[in-house]
CSV table of C-alpha atoms (C1' of nucleotides) in Angstrom, one decimal:
chain,number,residue,atom,x,y,z
A,176,MET,CA,149.8,-19.6,107.4
A,177,PRO,CA,146.6,-18.0,108.7
A,178,PHE,CA,146.3,-18.0,112.4
A,179,ILE,CA,142.8,-19.5,112.1
A,180,PRO,CA,143.1,-22.7,110.0
A,181,TRP,CA,139.4,-22.9,109.5
A,182,ALA,CA,139.3,-19.4,108.0
A,183,GLU,CA,136.6,-20.1,105.5
A,184,ALA,CA,134.2,-21.5,108.1
A,185,VAL,CA,131.0,-19.7,108.8
A,186,TYR,CA,130.3,-18.9,112.4
A,187,THR,CA,127.9,-21.2,114.2
A,188,PHE,CA,127.5,-19.0,117.2
A,189,TYR,CA,124.7,-16.7,117.9
A,190,MET,CA,125.4,-13.3,116.6
A,191,LYS,CA,125.4,-9.9,118.3
A,192,ALA,CA,125.3,-6.4,117.0
A,193,ILE,CA,126.3,-3.0,118.2
A,194,VAL,CA,124.2,0.0,117.0
A,195,ASP,CA,126.0,3.3,117.2
A,196,CYS,CA,124.6,6.7,116.4
A,197,ASN,CA,126.8,8.6,113.9
A,198,SER,CA,128.3,11.7,115.5
A,199,PHE,CA,125.3,11.5,117.9
A,200,TYR,CA,125.4,15.0,119.6
A,201,CYS,CA,126.1,16.7,116.2
A,202,SER,CA,123.3,14.8,114.6
A,203,CYS,CA,120.9,15.9,117.3
A,204,GLU,CA,121.8,19.5,116.7
A,205,ARG,CA,121.4,19.2,112.9
A,206,LEU,CA,118.0,17.6,113.3
A,207,PHE,CA,116.4,20.9,114.3
A,208,GLU,CA,118.6,23.1,112.1
A,209,PRO,CA,118.7,21.4,108.8
A,210,GLN,CA,120.7,24.3,107.3
A,211,LEU,CA,123.6,22.8,109.2
A,212,LYS,CA,123.6,19.7,107.0
A,213,THR,CA,126.3,21.1,104.9
A,214,ARG,CA,128.3,22.9,107.6
A,215,PRO,CA,130.8,21.2,109.9
A,216,VAL,CA,129.4,20.9,113.4
A,217,VAL,CA,131.0,20.3,116.8
A,218,VAL,CA,129.5,19.9,120.3
A,219,LEU,CA,131.4,21.0,123.4
A,220,SER,CA,131.6,19.4,126.9
A,221,ASN,CA,130.2,21.1,130.0
A,222,ASN,CA,131.7,24.5,130.6
A,223,ASP,CA,132.5,24.6,126.9
A,224,GLY,CA,135.8,23.0,127.8
A,225,CYS,CA,136.6,20.6,125.0
A,226,ILE,CA,135.2,19.0,121.9
A,227,ILE,CA,133.2,15.9,122.5
A,228,SER,CA,131.4,15.3,119.2
A,229,ARG,CA,132.4,16.1,115.6
A,230,SER,CA,130.5,15.8,112.4
A,231,ASP,CA,132.4,14.0,109.5
A,232,GLU,CA,133.1,17.4,108.0
A,233,ALA,CA,134.6,18.6,111.2
A,234,LYS,CA,136.8,15.5,111.4
A,235,GLU,CA,138.0,16.1,107.9
A,236,ILE,CA,139.2,19.6,108.5
A,237,GLY,CA,141.2,18.2,111.4
A,238,VAL,CA,139.3,19.2,114.5
A,239,ASP,CA,140.7,16.9,117.3
A,240,MET,CA,138.4,14.7,119.4
A,241,ALA,CA,138.5,15.7,123.1
A,242,GLY,CA,140.8,18.6,122.2
A,243,PRO,CA,140.3,21.8,124.1
A,244,TYR,CA,137.9,24.2,122.5
A,245,PHE,CA,140.0,27.3,122.9
A,246,LYS,CA,142.8,25.7,120.9
A,247,ALA,CA,140.5,24.7,118.1
A,248,LYS,CA,138.9,28.1,117.9
A,249,PRO,CA,141.0,29.4,115.0
A,250,LEU,CA,140.3,26.3,112.9
A,251,ILE,CA,136.6,26.5,113.8
A,252,ALA,CA,136.4,30.2,112.7
A,253,LYS,CA,138.3,29.6,109.5
A,254,HIS,CA,136.0,26.8,108.3
A,255,ASN,CA,132.8,28.3,109.6
A,256,VAL,CA,132.2,25.4,112.0
A,257,ALA,CA,128.9,25.6,114.0
A,258,ALA,CA,129.8,25.0,117.7
A,259,PHE,CA,127.2,24.1,120.4
A,260,SER,CA,127.3,23.7,124.2
A,261,SER,CA,126.0,20.3,125.3
A,262,ASN,CA,122.3,20.1,125.5
A,263,TYR,CA,121.6,17.0,127.5
A,264,HIS,CA,117.9,17.5,127.6
A,265,LEU,CA,117.8,17.2,123.8
A,266,TYR,CA,120.3,14.3,123.5
A,267,GLY,CA,118.7,12.3,126.3
A,268,ASP,CA,115.3,12.6,124.7
A,269,LEU,CA,116.5,11.6,121.2
A,270,SER,CA,118.5,8.8,122.7
A,271,TRP,CA,115.4,7.4,124.3
A,272,ARG,CA,113.6,7.6,120.9
A,273,VAL,CA,116.3,5.6,119.2
A,274,MET,CA,116.4,3.0,121.9
A,275,GLU,CA,112.6,2.7,121.8
A,276,THR,CA,112.7,2.2,118.1
A,277,LEU,CA,115.2,-0.6,118.5
A,278,ARG,CA,113.0,-2.2,121.1
A,279,THR,CA,110.0,-2.3,118.9
A,280,GLN,CA,112.0,-4.0,116.2
A,281,LEU,CA,113.4,-6.9,118.3
A,282,PRO,CA,112.0,-9.5,120.7
A,283,PRO,CA,111.8,-8.4,124.4
A,284,GLY,CA,115.1,-8.3,126.3
A,285,CYS,CA,117.3,-8.2,123.2
A,286,VAL,CA,118.4,-4.6,123.5
A,287,GLU,CA,121.1,-3.7,126.0
A,288,VAL,CA,121.5,0.1,126.1
A,289,TYR,CA,125.3,0.6,126.5
A,290,SER,CA,125.6,4.3,126.4
A,291,VAL,CA,123.6,7.4,125.4
A,292,ASP,CA,124.3,6.6,121.7
A,293,GLU,CA,125.0,2.9,121.6
A,294,ALA,CA,123.1,-0.4,122.2
A,295,PHE,CA,124.1,-4.0,121.9
A,296,LEU,CA,121.6,-6.3,120.3
A,297,ASN,CA,121.1,-10.0,120.7
A,298,LEU,CA,120.4,-11.3,117.2
A,299,GLU,CA,120.1,-15.0,117.9
A,300,HIS,CA,116.6,-15.1,116.5
A,301,ILE,CA,117.8,-14.1,113.0
A,302,PRO,CA,119.1,-16.8,110.6
A,303,LEU,CA,122.7,-16.2,109.6
A,304,MET,CA,121.9,-15.7,106.0
A,305,GLN,CA,119.4,-12.9,106.7
A,306,LEU,CA,121.6,-10.9,109.1
A,307,SER,CA,122.8,-8.4,106.6
A,308,GLN,CA,119.4,-7.6,105.3
A,309,ALA,CA,117.9,-7.4,108.8
A,310,ALA,CA,120.6,-5.0,110.0
A,311,MET,CA,120.1,-2.8,106.9
A,312,GLN,CA,116.4,-2.7,107.5
A,313,LEU,CA,117.0,-1.8,111.2
A,314,ARG,CA,119.3,1.0,110.3
A,315,GLU,CA,116.7,2.4,107.8
A,316,THR,CA,113.9,2.2,110.4
A,317,VAL,CA,115.8,4.1,113.0
A,318,GLU,CA,116.8,6.8,110.6
A,319,GLN,CA,113.2,7.1,109.3
A,320,TRP,CA,111.5,7.2,112.7
A,321,THR,CA,114.0,9.4,114.6
A,322,GLY,CA,116.1,11.2,112.0
A,323,ILE,CA,119.2,9.9,113.6
A,324,ALA,CA,121.7,8.0,111.3
A,325,VAL,CA,123.3,4.9,112.9
A,326,SER,CA,125.9,2.4,112.0
A,327,ILE,CA,125.6,-1.3,112.8
A,328,GLY,CA,128.4,-3.9,113.3
A,329,VAL,CA,127.4,-7.5,113.5
A,330,ALA,CA,129.7,-10.4,114.8
A,331,PRO,CA,129.7,-13.3,117.2
A,332,THR,CA,131.2,-11.3,120.1
A,333,LYS,CA,130.9,-7.8,121.5
A,334,VAL,CA,134.5,-6.9,120.8
A,335,LEU,CA,134.3,-8.1,117.2
A,336,SER,CA,131.0,-6.2,116.6
A,337,LYS,CA,132.7,-3.0,117.8
A,338,ILE,CA,135.4,-3.7,115.3
A,339,ALA,CA,132.8,-4.2,112.6
A,340,ASN,CA,131.0,-1.1,113.6
A,341,ARG,CA,134.1,1.1,113.4
A,342,LEU,CA,134.8,-0.1,109.9
A,343,ALA,CA,131.2,0.3,108.8
A,344,LYS,CA,131.3,3.9,110.0
A,345,LYS,CA,134.7,4.6,108.5
A,346,HIS,CA,133.7,3.3,105.1
A,347,LYS,CA,130.1,4.6,104.9
A,348,GLN,CA,129.9,4.5,101.1
A,349,ALA,CA,131.1,1.0,100.7
A,350,THR,CA,129.3,-0.5,103.6
A,351,ASN,CA,126.1,1.6,103.8
A,352,CYS,CA,126.9,1.8,107.5
A,353,VAL,CA,126.4,-1.9,108.1
A,354,LEU,CA,129.1,-4.6,108.3
A,355,VAL,CA,128.5,-8.2,109.2
A,356,LEU,CA,131.4,-10.4,110.2
A,357,ASP,CA,129.9,-13.8,109.6
A,358,THR,CA,132.9,-15.8,108.4
A,359,LYS,CA,136.4,-16.3,109.8
A,360,ARG,CA,137.8,-14.8,106.6
A,361,LYS,CA,135.9,-11.5,106.9
A,362,THR,CA,136.8,-11.3,110.5
A,363,GLU,CA,140.5,-11.8,109.8
A,364,GLN,CA,140.5,-9.0,107.2
A,365,ALA,CA,138.7,-6.7,109.6
A,366,LEU,CA,141.2,-7.4,112.3
A,367,GLN,CA,144.1,-6.6,110.0
A,368,LYS,CA,142.5,-3.2,109.2
A,369,THR,CA,142.2,-2.3,112.9
A,370,PRO,CA,145.0,-0.5,114.6
A,371,ILE,CA,145.6,-1.7,118.1
A,372,GLU,CA,144.4,1.4,119.9
A,373,ASP,CA,141.0,1.2,118.2
A,374,VAL,CA,140.2,-2.1,119.8
A,375,TRP,CA,137.5,-1.8,122.5
A,376,GLY,CA,139.2,-2.3,125.8
A,377,ILE,CA,142.7,-1.1,124.7
A,378,GLY,CA,143.3,2.3,126.1
A,379,TYR,CA,146.2,4.6,125.7
A,380,ARG,CA,148.4,2.8,128.3
A,381,HIS,CA,147.9,-0.6,126.9
A,382,ALA,CA,148.4,0.6,123.3
A,383,VAL,CA,151.8,2.0,124.1
A,384,LYS,CA,152.8,-1.2,125.9
A,385,LEU,CA,151.5,-3.4,123.0
A,386,ARG,CA,153.3,-1.4,120.4
A,387,GLY,CA,156.5,-1.8,122.4
A,388,LEU,CA,155.9,-5.6,122.1
A,389,GLY,CA,155.6,-5.3,118.4
A,390,ILE,CA,151.9,-5.6,118.3
A,391,GLU,CA,150.4,-3.1,115.9
A,392,THR,CA,147.0,-4.4,114.8
A,393,ALA,CA,144.0,-6.2,116.2
A,394,TYR,CA,145.2,-9.1,114.1
A,395,ASP,CA,148.6,-9.2,115.7
A,396,LEU,CA,146.9,-9.2,119.1
A,397,ALA,CA,144.4,-11.9,118.2
A,398,ARG,CA,147.2,-14.3,117.4
A,399,GLN,CA,148.3,-14.3,121.1
A,400,GLY,CA,146.6,-16.7,123.4
A,401,PRO,CA,144.3,-15.9,126.3
A,402,ALA,CA,147.1,-16.6,128.8
A,403,TRP,CA,149.2,-14.0,127.1
A,404,GLY,CA,146.3,-11.6,127.3
A,405,SER,CA,146.1,-12.3,131.0
A,406,ARG,CA,149.8,-11.6,131.5
A,407,PHE,CA,150.0,-8.3,129.5
A,408,LEU,CA,146.6,-6.8,129.6
A,409,GLY,CA,145.6,-6.9,133.3
A,410,GLY,CA,144.5,-10.4,134.2
A,411,VAL,CA,141.0,-11.7,133.5
A,412,THR,CA,140.0,-8.6,131.5
A,413,GLY,CA,142.9,-9.3,129.0
A,414,GLU,CA,142.0,-12.9,128.9
A,415,ARG,CA,138.4,-12.2,128.0
A,416,LEU,CA,139.5,-9.7,125.4
A,417,LEU,CA,141.7,-12.2,123.6
A,418,ARG,CA,138.9,-14.8,123.6
A,419,GLU,CA,136.4,-12.3,122.2
A,420,LEU,CA,138.9,-11.3,119.4
A,421,ASN,CA,139.0,-15.0,118.4
A,422,GLY,CA,135.2,-15.2,118.1
A,423,MET,CA,134.6,-16.8,121.5
A,424,PRO,CA,131.9,-14.9,123.4
A,425,SER,CA,133.2,-14.0,126.8
A,426,ILE,CA,131.5,-10.7,127.6
A,427,GLU,CA,127.9,-11.5,128.0
A,428,MET,CA,124.8,-9.4,127.3
A,429,GLU,CA,123.8,-7.6,130.4
A,430,ASP,CA,120.5,-7.3,132.1
A,431,PRO,CA,119.3,-3.8,131.3
A,432,LEU,CA,117.5,-3.5,134.6
A,433,VAL,CA,120.6,-3.7,136.7
A,434,ASN,CA,121.0,-0.7,139.0
A,435,LYS,CA,124.0,1.5,139.4
A,436,LYS,CA,126.4,0.7,142.2
A,437,MET,CA,127.7,4.2,142.4
A,438,ILE,CA,126.1,7.5,141.6
A,439,ALA,CA,128.1,10.6,141.1
A,440,THR,CA,127.5,14.2,140.3
A,441,THR,CA,130.7,16.2,139.6
A,442,ARG,CA,131.4,19.5,137.8
A,443,MET,CA,134.0,22.0,137.0
A,444,PHE,CA,133.1,25.5,138.2
A,445,GLY,CA,132.3,28.1,135.7
A,446,SER,CA,135.4,29.9,137.0
A,447,PRO,CA,137.5,28.9,140.0
A,448,VAL,CA,136.1,29.7,143.4
A,449,SER,CA,137.8,30.4,146.7
A,450,ARG,CA,134.9,31.0,149.2
A,451,LEU,CA,133.7,28.2,151.4
A,452,CYS,CA,130.1,29.3,151.0
A,453,ASP,CA,130.3,28.7,147.2
A,454,ILE,CA,131.8,25.3,147.7
A,455,ARG,CA,129.1,24.4,150.2
A,456,GLU,CA,126.3,25.5,147.7
A,457,ALA,CA,127.8,23.5,144.9
A,458,ILE,CA,128.2,20.4,147.1
A,459,ALA,CA,124.5,20.8,148.3
A,460,THR,CA,123.4,21.1,144.7
A,461,TYR,CA,125.3,18.1,143.4
A,462,THR,CA,124.1,16.1,146.4
A,463,SER,CA,120.5,17.0,145.5
A,464,ARG,CA,121.1,15.9,141.9
A,465,ALA,CA,122.7,12.6,143.0
A,466,ALA,CA,119.9,11.9,145.4
A,467,GLU,CA,117.4,12.4,142.6
A,468,LYS,CA,119.2,9.8,140.5
A,469,LEU,CA,119.3,7.5,143.5
A,470,ARG,CA,115.5,7.7,144.0
A,471,ARG,CA,114.9,7.2,140.3
A,472,GLN,CA,116.4,3.7,140.7
A,473,ARG,CA,114.6,3.2,144.0
A,474,GLY,CA,117.9,3.0,145.9
A,475,ALA,CA,119.3,4.2,149.1
A,476,ALA,CA,123.0,5.0,149.8
A,477,SER,CA,125.0,4.2,152.9
A,478,ILE,CA,128.3,5.9,151.9
A,479,ILE,CA,128.7,9.4,150.7
A,480,SER,CA,132.0,10.9,149.4
A,481,VAL,CA,132.9,14.4,148.5
A,482,PHE,CA,135.9,15.7,146.6
A,483,ILE,CA,137.3,19.1,145.7
A,484,VAL,CA,140.0,19.8,143.2
A,485,PRO,CA,142.3,22.8,143.7
A,486,LYS,CA,143.3,24.8,140.7
A,487,GLU,CA,146.9,24.2,139.6
A,488,ASP,CA,149.5,26.7,138.5
A,489,SER,CA,148.7,27.0,134.9
A,490,HIS,CA,152.2,27.6,133.4
A,491,GLN,CA,153.1,24.0,132.8
A,492,THR,CA,153.2,22.9,129.2
A,493,THR,CA,151.2,19.7,129.3
A,494,PHE,CA,147.7,19.7,130.8
A,495,ARG,CA,146.9,17.3,133.6
A,496,HIS,CA,144.1,16.8,135.9
A,497,GLY,CA,145.2,17.9,139.3
A,498,PRO,CA,144.9,15.6,142.3
A,499,SER,CA,141.6,15.7,144.1
A,500,ILE,CA,141.2,16.0,147.8
A,501,SER,CA,138.5,13.6,149.0
A,502,SER,CA,136.9,12.2,152.0
A,503,TYR,CA,133.9,10.0,152.7
A,504,THR,CA,131.6,9.0,155.5
A,505,SER,CA,129.4,6.0,156.2
A,506,LEU,CA,125.9,7.0,157.1
A,507,PRO,CA,124.2,5.5,160.2
A,508,ALA,CA,121.5,4.1,157.8
A,509,ALA,CA,121.1,4.0,154.1
A,510,THR,CA,118.9,6.9,152.8
A,511,SER,CA,117.7,8.6,149.7
A,512,ILE,CA,116.3,11.7,151.5
A,513,THR,CA,118.1,14.7,150.1
A,514,ASN,CA,118.5,16.6,153.4
A,515,GLU,CA,119.9,13.6,155.2
A,516,LEU,CA,122.6,13.4,152.5
A,517,ILE,CA,123.3,17.2,152.3
A,518,LYS,CA,124.2,17.5,155.9
A,519,PRO,CA,127.1,15.0,155.9
A,520,ALA,CA,128.2,16.1,152.4
A,521,VAL,CA,128.5,19.7,153.5
A,522,SER,CA,130.4,18.8,156.6
A,523,LEU,CA,132.8,16.7,154.5
A,524,ALA,CA,133.3,19.7,152.3
A,525,ASP,CA,134.0,21.9,155.4
A,526,ARG,CA,136.7,19.5,156.4
A,527,LEU,CA,138.4,19.4,153.0
A,528,TYR,CA,138.3,23.2,152.4
A,529,GLU,CA,141.4,25.3,153.0
A,530,GLU,CA,141.1,29.0,153.3
A,531,GLY,CA,142.9,30.9,150.6
A,532,LYS,CA,143.0,28.2,148.0
A,533,LEU,CA,141.3,28.4,144.6
A,534,TYR,CA,139.2,25.4,143.5
A,535,LYS,CA,138.1,24.5,140.0
A,536,LYS,CA,136.0,21.4,140.5
A,537,ALA,CA,133.9,19.5,143.1
A,538,GLY,CA,131.9,16.4,143.2
A,539,VAL,CA,129.7,14.1,145.3
A,540,MET,CA,129.5,10.3,145.0
A,541,LEU,CA,127.0,8.0,146.6
A,542,SER,CA,127.8,4.3,147.0
A,543,GLY,CA,126.9,1.4,149.2
A,544,ILE,CA,123.6,1.4,147.4
A,545,VAL,CA,120.8,-0.9,148.5
A,546,PRO,CA,117.2,-1.2,147.3
A,547,ASP,CA,115.1,1.3,149.1
A,548,HIS,CA,112.6,-1.2,150.4
A,549,SER,CA,115.2,-3.3,152.2
A,550,ILE,CA,117.0,-0.6,154.2
A,551,GLN,CA,118.6,-2.1,157.2
A,552,GLY,CA,117.0,-0.5,160.3
A,553,ASN,CA,119.1,1.1,163.0
A,554,LEU,CA,117.8,0.7,166.6
A,555,PHE,CA,119.2,4.0,167.7
A,556,ARG,CA,117.5,6.1,165.1
A,557,PRO,CA,113.9,6.7,164.4
A,558,ALA,CA,112.8,5.4,161.0
A,559,THR,CA,112.7,8.1,158.4
A,560,ASP,CA,109.3,9.5,158.7
A,561,SER,CA,107.1,9.0,155.7
A,562,ASN,CA,106.5,12.7,155.4
A,563,ALA,CA,110.1,13.1,154.2
A,564,ARG,CA,109.5,10.5,151.6
A,565,MET,CA,106.4,12.2,150.4
A,566,LEU,CA,108.2,15.5,150.2
A,567,MET,CA,110.9,13.9,148.1
A,568,SER,CA,108.6,12.4,145.7
A,569,MET,CA,106.6,15.7,145.3
A,570,MET,CA,109.9,17.6,144.7
A,571,ASP,CA,110.9,15.0,142.1
A,572,ASN,CA,107.6,15.2,140.3
A,573,ILE,CA,107.5,19.0,140.2
A,574,ASN,CA,111.1,19.3,139.2
A,575,PHE,CA,110.6,16.7,136.5
A,576,ALA,CA,107.5,18.4,135.1
A,577,MET,CA,109.0,21.9,135.2
A,578,ARG,CA,112.7,20.9,134.8
A,579,ASP,CA,115.4,23.4,135.9
A,580,ASP,CA,115.1,22.7,139.6
A,581,VAL,CA,112.2,25.0,140.5
A,582,LEU,CA,112.2,23.4,144.0
A,583,LYS,CA,115.5,23.0,145.8
A,584,PHE,CA,117.0,23.1,149.2
A,585,ALA,CA,118.2,26.5,150.6
A,586,ALA,CA,121.7,25.0,151.0
A,587,SER,CA,121.9,24.9,147.2
A,588,GLY,CA,122.0,28.7,147.1
A,589,THR,CA,120.3,31.1,144.9
A,590,GLU,CA,123.2,33.1,143.4
A,591,ARG,CA,125.2,30.2,142.3
A,592,ASN,CA,128.2,32.1,140.9
A,593,TRP,CA,130.1,28.9,140.6
A,594,LYS,CA,127.7,27.5,137.9
A,595,MET,CA,129.2,26.3,134.7
A,596,ARG,CA,129.2,28.2,131.4
A,597,GLN,CA,127.0,27.1,128.5
A,598,ASP,CA,127.1,30.0,126.2
A,599,LEU,CA,126.2,28.1,123.0
A,600,ARG,CA,123.4,25.9,124.0
A,601,SER,CA,120.6,25.2,121.5
A,602,PRO,CA,116.9,25.2,122.6
A,603,ARG,CA,115.6,22.2,124.3
A,604,TYR,CA,113.3,21.5,121.3
A,605,THR,CA,111.7,18.3,122.5
A,606,THR,CA,111.4,18.7,126.3
A,607,ARG,CA,110.4,22.3,126.9
A,608,TRP,CA,107.1,23.7,125.6
A,609,GLU,CA,108.5,27.3,125.4
A,610,GLU,CA,111.5,26.1,123.3
A,611,LEU,CA,109.6,24.1,120.7
A,612,CYS,CA,110.7,24.3,117.2
A,613,GLN,CA,108.6,26.7,115.2
A,614,ALA,CA,107.5,26.0,111.7
A,615,LYS,CA,106.8,29.1,109.6
B,117,DT,C1',159.9,-13.5,171.4
B,118,DC,C1',160.3,-15.6,167.1
B,119,DT,C1',158.8,-18.5,163.3
B,120,DG,C1',155.4,-19.9,158.9
B,121,DG,C1',151.5,-20.7,155.7
B,122,DG,C1',147.1,-19.8,154.2
B,123,DG,C1',142.8,-17.6,154.2
B,124,DT,C1',139.5,-13.5,154.1
B,125,DC,C1',138.1,-8.9,153.9
B,126,DC,C1',138.8,-4.2,152.7
B,127,DT,C1',140.6,-0.1,150.3
B,128,DA,C1',143.1,2.6,147.1
B,129,DG,C1',144.3,3.2,142.7
B,130,DG,C1',144.8,1.9,137.9
B,131,DA,C1',142.8,1.2,133.5
B,132,DC,C1',139.2,1.4,130.6
B,133,DC,C1',134.6,2.9,128.4
B,134,DC,C1',131.5,6.6,126.2
C,300,DT,C1',142.4,32.8,130.4
C,301,DC,C1',140.0,28.7,128.7
C,302,DT,C1',141.2,20.9,128.7
C,303,DG,C1',133.9,17.1,130.7
C,304,DG,C1',131.1,14.0,133.4
C,305,DG,C1',129.6,9.5,134.9
C,306,DG,C1',130.5,5.0,135.2
C,307,DT,C1',132.6,-0.3,135.7
C,308,DC,C1',135.9,-3.8,136.8
C,309,DC,C1',140.1,-5.6,138.5
C,310,DT,C1',144.5,-6.0,141.2
C,311,DA,C1',147.8,-5.3,144.7
C,312,DG,C1',148.6,-4.9,149.2
C,313,DG,C1',147.6,-4.2,154.1
C,314,DA,C1',145.2,-5.9,158.3
C,315,DC,C1',143.6,-9.5,160.5
C,316,DC,C1',142.7,-14.3,161.7
C,317,DC,C1',143.9,-19.3,162.8
DNA sequence: TCTGGGGTCCTAGGACCC
DNA sequence: TCTGGGGTCCTAGGACCC
């Protein structure tokens, strides 16, 4: 007895899609080095710590996702894998091109950028019978215009479209990277082929718990009711997930113009540091970066928090992220002026720092974010003078044009011996004149 | 001083995502 | 020796109020 008695029925809901760039960072690297087409490729996280993108060939030879780079090194050498440090200038620019291409192909407001390499699409304007062809066409256009290959999953809900997308990507030959779940029957089959941990919204913890309850596939999960989801998968989130799996849209498309509620800049140090002056420099630098992001969304922050992470004894067998030591302070008035943020940030760092300890990471977070034009005044402080604002916008403009922080506050330091390693970064082909690709 | 229910607001922390 | 960075949402529980 199928759990959906009307299994042959065609969906009558509006359909959604998720477009996902295939091995995005690797594809970006290959775009400018075509000779890599036949070589396995991996891209590393900041500090060349772990592997965050793998080409299909790299997956095939068994390079683990999110595995530490140093452990994979022997395998990488053996199979002549090309490894790159992350080049966010390049990926950011190519991401923008992919998203722009999608926007030209759809009515206004139908593209929701979900991450650097993914976008949800609202396809309600496309008749059901034409979905497959339209998706195929979209895939070809993106690849032709940007050089980036994408996969597209189409279904009535976001969760189901993610499931469709995963299968499209997994069976590239059979699906041509496009899978449309437009009937209950197709959906049911897709759910049966999806292990529980590959469902969007089920992480490691929940997967272990569900397997303990005898639930192995997305199909098993979908047979449970929303109330069950609420009980075992964390309240309303679980309830929504169950509805979505059963074809009932419960996670809406989001307004792409919504601003961030929290802005963070956090980094591992290139190597552990112990001096307070290094920590202060790092904190000042991260604060500057966070303030830049804040101004870009025309926001002002009223809470600033700082954390530092001590290095742990390294002789334990399983890796874990050590506890971070953090503190925050509420500002007398919301601000986006870098120096007004650096001061409290650095004094928070001073308070957290302990002489003689080694630290491996630090970070700054801005929250309590309000629109810049509606900053609540404070009777006891003079309003930020407009010179400071002009200075900020000049700095932003110059830094944007030149990149690489030509202008910065003295507190950010000049030596920066805490900076992260990026030994294998490719040129910033599309955003720096002096690093343009050369045709011979 | 003790007793009780019910409401709000805030924060810390968990879980998840890419 | 070497394991990323930047987000969101939700819940539980404490503090406080009537």
